[in-house]
CSV table of C-alpha atoms and ligand atoms in Angstrom, one decimal:
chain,number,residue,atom,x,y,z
A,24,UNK,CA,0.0,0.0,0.0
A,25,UNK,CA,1.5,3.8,-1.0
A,26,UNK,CA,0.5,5.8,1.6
A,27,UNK,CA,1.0,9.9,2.6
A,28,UNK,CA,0.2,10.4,6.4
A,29,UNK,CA,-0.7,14.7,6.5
A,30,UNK,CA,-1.0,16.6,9.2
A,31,UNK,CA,0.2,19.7,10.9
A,32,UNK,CA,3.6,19.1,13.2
A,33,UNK,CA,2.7,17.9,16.7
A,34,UNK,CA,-0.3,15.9,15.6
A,35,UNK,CA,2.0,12.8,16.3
A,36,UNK,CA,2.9,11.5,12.6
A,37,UNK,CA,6.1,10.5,13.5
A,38,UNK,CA,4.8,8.3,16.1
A,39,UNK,CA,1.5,6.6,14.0
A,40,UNK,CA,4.0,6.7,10.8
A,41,UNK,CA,5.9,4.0,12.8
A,42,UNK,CA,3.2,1.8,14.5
A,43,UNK,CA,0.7,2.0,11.2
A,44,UNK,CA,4.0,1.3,8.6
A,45,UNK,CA,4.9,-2.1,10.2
A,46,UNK,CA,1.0,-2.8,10.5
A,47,UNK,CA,1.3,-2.9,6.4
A,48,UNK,CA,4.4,-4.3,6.5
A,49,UNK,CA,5.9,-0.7,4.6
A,50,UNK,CA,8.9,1.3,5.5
A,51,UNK,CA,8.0,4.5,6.9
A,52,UNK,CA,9.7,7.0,5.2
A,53,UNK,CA,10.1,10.4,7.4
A,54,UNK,CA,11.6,13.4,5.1
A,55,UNK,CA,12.4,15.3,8.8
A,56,UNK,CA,14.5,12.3,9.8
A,57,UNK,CA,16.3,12.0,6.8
A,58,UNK,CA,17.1,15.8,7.3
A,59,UNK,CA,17.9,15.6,10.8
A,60,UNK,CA,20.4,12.4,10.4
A,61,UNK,CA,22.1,14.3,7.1
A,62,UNK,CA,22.8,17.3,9.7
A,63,UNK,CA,23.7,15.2,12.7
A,64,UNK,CA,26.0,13.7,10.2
A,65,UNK,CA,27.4,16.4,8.2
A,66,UNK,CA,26.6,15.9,5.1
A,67,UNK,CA,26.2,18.2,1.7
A,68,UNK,CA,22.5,17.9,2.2
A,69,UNK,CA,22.4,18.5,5.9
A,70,UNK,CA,24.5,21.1,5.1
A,71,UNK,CA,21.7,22.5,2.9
A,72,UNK,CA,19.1,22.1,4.7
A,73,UNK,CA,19.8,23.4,8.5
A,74,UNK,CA,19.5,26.4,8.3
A,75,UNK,CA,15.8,26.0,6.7
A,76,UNK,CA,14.8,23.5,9.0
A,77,UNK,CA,16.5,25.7,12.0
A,78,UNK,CA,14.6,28.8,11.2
A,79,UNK,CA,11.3,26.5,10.7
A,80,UNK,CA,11.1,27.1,6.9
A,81,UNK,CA,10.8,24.3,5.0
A,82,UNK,CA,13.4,23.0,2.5
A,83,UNK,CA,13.5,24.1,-1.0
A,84,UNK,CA,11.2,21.3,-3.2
A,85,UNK,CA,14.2,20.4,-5.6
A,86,UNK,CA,16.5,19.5,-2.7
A,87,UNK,CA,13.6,17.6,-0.8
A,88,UNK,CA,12.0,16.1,-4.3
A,89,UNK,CA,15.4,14.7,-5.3
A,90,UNK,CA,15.7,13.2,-1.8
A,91,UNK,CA,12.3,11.2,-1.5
A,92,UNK,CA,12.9,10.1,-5.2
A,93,UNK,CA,16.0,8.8,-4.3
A,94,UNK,CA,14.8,6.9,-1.2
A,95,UNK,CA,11.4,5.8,-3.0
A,96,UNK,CA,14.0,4.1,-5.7
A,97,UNK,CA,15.4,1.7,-2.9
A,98,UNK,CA,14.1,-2.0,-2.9
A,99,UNK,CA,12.3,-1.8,0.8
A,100,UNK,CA,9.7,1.1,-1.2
A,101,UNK,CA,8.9,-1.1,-4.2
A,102,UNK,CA,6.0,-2.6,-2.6
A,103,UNK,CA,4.8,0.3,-1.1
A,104,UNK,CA,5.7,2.9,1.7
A,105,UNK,CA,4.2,5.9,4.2
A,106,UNK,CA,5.1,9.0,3.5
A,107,UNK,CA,5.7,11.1,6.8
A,108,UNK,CA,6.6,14.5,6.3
A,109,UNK,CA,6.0,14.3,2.6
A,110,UNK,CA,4.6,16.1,0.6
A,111,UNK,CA,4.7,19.8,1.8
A,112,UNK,CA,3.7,21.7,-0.8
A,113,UNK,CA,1.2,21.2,-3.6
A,114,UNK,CA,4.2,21.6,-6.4
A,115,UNK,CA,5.9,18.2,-4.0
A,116,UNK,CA,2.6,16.7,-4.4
A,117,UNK,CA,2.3,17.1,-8.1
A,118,UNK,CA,5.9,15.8,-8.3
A,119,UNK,CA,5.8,12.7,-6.5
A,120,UNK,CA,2.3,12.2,-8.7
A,121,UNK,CA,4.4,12.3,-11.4
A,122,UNK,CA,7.0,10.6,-10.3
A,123,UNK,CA,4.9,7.5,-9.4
A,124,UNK,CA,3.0,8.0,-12.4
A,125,UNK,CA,6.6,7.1,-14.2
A,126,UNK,CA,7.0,4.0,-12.1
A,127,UNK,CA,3.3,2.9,-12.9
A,128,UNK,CA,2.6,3.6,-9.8
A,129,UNK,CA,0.0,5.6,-7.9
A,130,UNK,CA,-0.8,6.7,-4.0
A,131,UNK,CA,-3.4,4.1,-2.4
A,132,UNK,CA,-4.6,6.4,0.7
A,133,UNK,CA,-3.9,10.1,1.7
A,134,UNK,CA,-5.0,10.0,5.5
A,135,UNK,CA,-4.7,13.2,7.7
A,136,UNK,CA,-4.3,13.7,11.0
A,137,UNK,CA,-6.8,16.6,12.2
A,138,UNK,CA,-6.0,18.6,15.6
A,139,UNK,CA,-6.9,21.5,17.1
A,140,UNK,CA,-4.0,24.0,16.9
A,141,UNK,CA,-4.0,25.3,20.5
A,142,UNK,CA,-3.2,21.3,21.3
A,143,UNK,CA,-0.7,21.4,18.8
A,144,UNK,CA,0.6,24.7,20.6
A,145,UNK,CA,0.7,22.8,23.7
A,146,UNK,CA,2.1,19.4,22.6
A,147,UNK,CA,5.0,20.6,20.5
A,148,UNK,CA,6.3,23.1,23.6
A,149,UNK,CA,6.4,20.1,25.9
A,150,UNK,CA,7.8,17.6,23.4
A,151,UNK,CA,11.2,16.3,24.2
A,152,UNK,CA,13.4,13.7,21.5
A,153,UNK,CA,16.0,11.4,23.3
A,154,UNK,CA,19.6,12.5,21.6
A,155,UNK,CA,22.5,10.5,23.0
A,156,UNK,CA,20.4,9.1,25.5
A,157,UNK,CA,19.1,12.4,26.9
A,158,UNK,CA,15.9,13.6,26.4
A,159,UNK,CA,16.0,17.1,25.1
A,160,UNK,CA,13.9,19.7,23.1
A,161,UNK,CA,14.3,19.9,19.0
A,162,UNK,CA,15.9,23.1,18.0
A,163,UNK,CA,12.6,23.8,16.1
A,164,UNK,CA,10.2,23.3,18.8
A,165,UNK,CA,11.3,26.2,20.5
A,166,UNK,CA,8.1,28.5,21.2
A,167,UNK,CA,9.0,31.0,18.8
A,168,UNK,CA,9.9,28.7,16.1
A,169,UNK,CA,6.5,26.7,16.7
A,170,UNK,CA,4.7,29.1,15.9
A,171,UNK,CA,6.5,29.8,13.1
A,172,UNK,CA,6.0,25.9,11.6
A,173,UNK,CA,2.2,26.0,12.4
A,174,UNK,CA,1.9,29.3,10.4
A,175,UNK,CA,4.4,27.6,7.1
A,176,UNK,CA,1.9,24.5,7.8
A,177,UNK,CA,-1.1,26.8,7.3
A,178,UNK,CA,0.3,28.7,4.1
A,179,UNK,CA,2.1,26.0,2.5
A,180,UNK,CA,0.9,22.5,3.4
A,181,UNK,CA,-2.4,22.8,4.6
A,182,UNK,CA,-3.6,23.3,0.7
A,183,UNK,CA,-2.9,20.0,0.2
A,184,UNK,CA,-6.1,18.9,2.1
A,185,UNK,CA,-8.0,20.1,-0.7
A,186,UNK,CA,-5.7,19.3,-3.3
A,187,UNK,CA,-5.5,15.7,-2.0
A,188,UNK,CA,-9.4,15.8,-1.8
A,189,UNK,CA,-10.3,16.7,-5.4
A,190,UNK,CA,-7.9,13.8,-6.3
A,191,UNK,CA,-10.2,11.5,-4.6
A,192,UNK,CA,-7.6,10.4,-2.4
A,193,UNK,CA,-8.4,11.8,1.4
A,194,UNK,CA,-9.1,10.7,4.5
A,195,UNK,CA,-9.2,13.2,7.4
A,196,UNK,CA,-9.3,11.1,10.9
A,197,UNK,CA,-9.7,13.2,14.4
A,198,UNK,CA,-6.1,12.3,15.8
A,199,UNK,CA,-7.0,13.4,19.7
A,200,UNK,CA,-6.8,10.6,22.1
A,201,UNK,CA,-4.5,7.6,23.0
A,202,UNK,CA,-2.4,6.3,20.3
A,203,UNK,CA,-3.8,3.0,20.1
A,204,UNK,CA,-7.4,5.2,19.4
A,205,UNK,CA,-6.0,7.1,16.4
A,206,UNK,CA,-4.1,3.9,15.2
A,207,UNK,CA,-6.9,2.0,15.5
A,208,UNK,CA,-9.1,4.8,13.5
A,209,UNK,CA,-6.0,5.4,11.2
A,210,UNK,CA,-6.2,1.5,10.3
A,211,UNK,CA,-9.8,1.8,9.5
A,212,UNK,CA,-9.9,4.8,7.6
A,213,UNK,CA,-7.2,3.1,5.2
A,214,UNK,CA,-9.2,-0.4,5.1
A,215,UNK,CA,-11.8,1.9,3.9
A,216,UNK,CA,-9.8,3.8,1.3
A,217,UNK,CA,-7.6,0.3,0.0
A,218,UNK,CA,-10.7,-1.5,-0.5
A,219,UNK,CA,-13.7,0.3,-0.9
A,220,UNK,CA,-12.7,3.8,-2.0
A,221,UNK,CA,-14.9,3.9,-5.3
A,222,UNK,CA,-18.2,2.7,-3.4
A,223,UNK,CA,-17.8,6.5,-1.2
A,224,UNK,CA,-18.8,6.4,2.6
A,225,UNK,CA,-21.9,4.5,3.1
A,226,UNK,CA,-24.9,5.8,4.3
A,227,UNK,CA,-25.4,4.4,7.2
B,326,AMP,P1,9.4,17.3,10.6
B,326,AMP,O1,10.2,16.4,11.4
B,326,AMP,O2,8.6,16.5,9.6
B,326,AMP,O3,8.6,18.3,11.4
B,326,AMP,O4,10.4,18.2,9.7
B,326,AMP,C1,11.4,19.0,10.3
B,326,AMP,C2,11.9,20.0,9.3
B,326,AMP,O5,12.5,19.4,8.2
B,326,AMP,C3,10.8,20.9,8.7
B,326,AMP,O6,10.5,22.0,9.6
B,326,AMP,C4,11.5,21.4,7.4
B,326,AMP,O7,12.4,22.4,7.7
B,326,AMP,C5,12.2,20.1,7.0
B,326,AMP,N1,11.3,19.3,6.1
B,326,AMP,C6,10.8,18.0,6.4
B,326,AMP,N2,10.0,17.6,5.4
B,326,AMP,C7,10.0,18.5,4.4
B,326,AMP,C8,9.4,18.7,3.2
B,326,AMP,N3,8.6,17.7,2.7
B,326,AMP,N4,9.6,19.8,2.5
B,326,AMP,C9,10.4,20.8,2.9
B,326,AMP,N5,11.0,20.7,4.1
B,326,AMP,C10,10.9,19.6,4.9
């Protein structure tokens, strides 16, 4: 199954991306890990991208595009993959439709995660990563930069709801409560959309 999880940050991607990618037995495929590890580790494209990702901007599409095609071109994605992360902006969307399109291939599912933003506000201040073993906060979750990601999510990415829509492709599933809740709706919502998308939502 070829899957793009969507949602704005702190409405716990990362962690469903995880728990629902080895439900389908499909590497999860997170563009702001690939980022972070490239800095952590030096590289050309961490190079490139930190001081996007530090300021809360997001990373220019060619450098990001040429990344996921890269990684959607390795033997764990052939079968399928969630997207986490991915795409940002409508132009990465029409890309990686194209993209697929090429490798006669198509996305199964889009399914967003819908929160409230004041609970986003909430939940990305108080988030902590464990680096090294210690369990400190990400650079970018700083309060100032916060709200600078949720208003890029609003401009840039939240479009994609719509866009996503009119392809026939969304699901929008309230992602408040336990994890196991939200997984479990997450996995129904994409039962739904794998097997019955063209019958629409039933009636009853
Ligand atoms: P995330 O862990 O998904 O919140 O991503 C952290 C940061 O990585 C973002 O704030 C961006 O700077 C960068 N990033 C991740 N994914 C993308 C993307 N699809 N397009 C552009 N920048 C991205």
């Amino acid at each position: 199954m070829r899957v793009v999880l969507l949602g704005p940050p702190g409405a716990g991607k990362g962690t469903q991306a995880q728990v629902i990618a080895d439900r389908l037995g499909v590497p999860a495929i997170s563009t702001g890990d690939i980022f972070r590890a490239n800095v952590n580790g030096k590289t050309e494209l961490g190079l490139q991208a930190k001081s996007y990702m530090d300021a809360g901007d997001l990373v220019p599409d060619e450098i990001t595009v040429a990344m996921v095609k890269d990684r959607l071109a390795e033997d764990d994605a052939k079968g399928g993959f969630l997207l986490d992360g991915f795409p940002r902006t409508t132009a990465q969307a029409e890309q990686l439709r194209d993209s697929l399109h090429e490798l006669g291939q198509a996305l199964d599912c889009v399914l967003e995660l819908v929160v409230d933003e004041d609970e986003l506000v909430r939940r990305l201040s108080g988030r902590r990563v464990l680096v090294d073993g210690q369990w400190v906060q990400r650079d970018d979750d700083k309060p100032e930069t916060v709200r600078h990601r949720l208003q890029v999510y609003r401009e840039q990415t939240a479009p994609l709801s719509g866009w996503y829509d009119s392809e026939g492709l969304l699901t929008q599933i309230d992602a408040i409560g336990a994890v196991e809740e939200v997984t479990q709706r997450a996995m129904s919502a994409l039962e739904a959309c794998g097997g019955a998308r063209s019958d629409g939502p039933s009636a009853g």
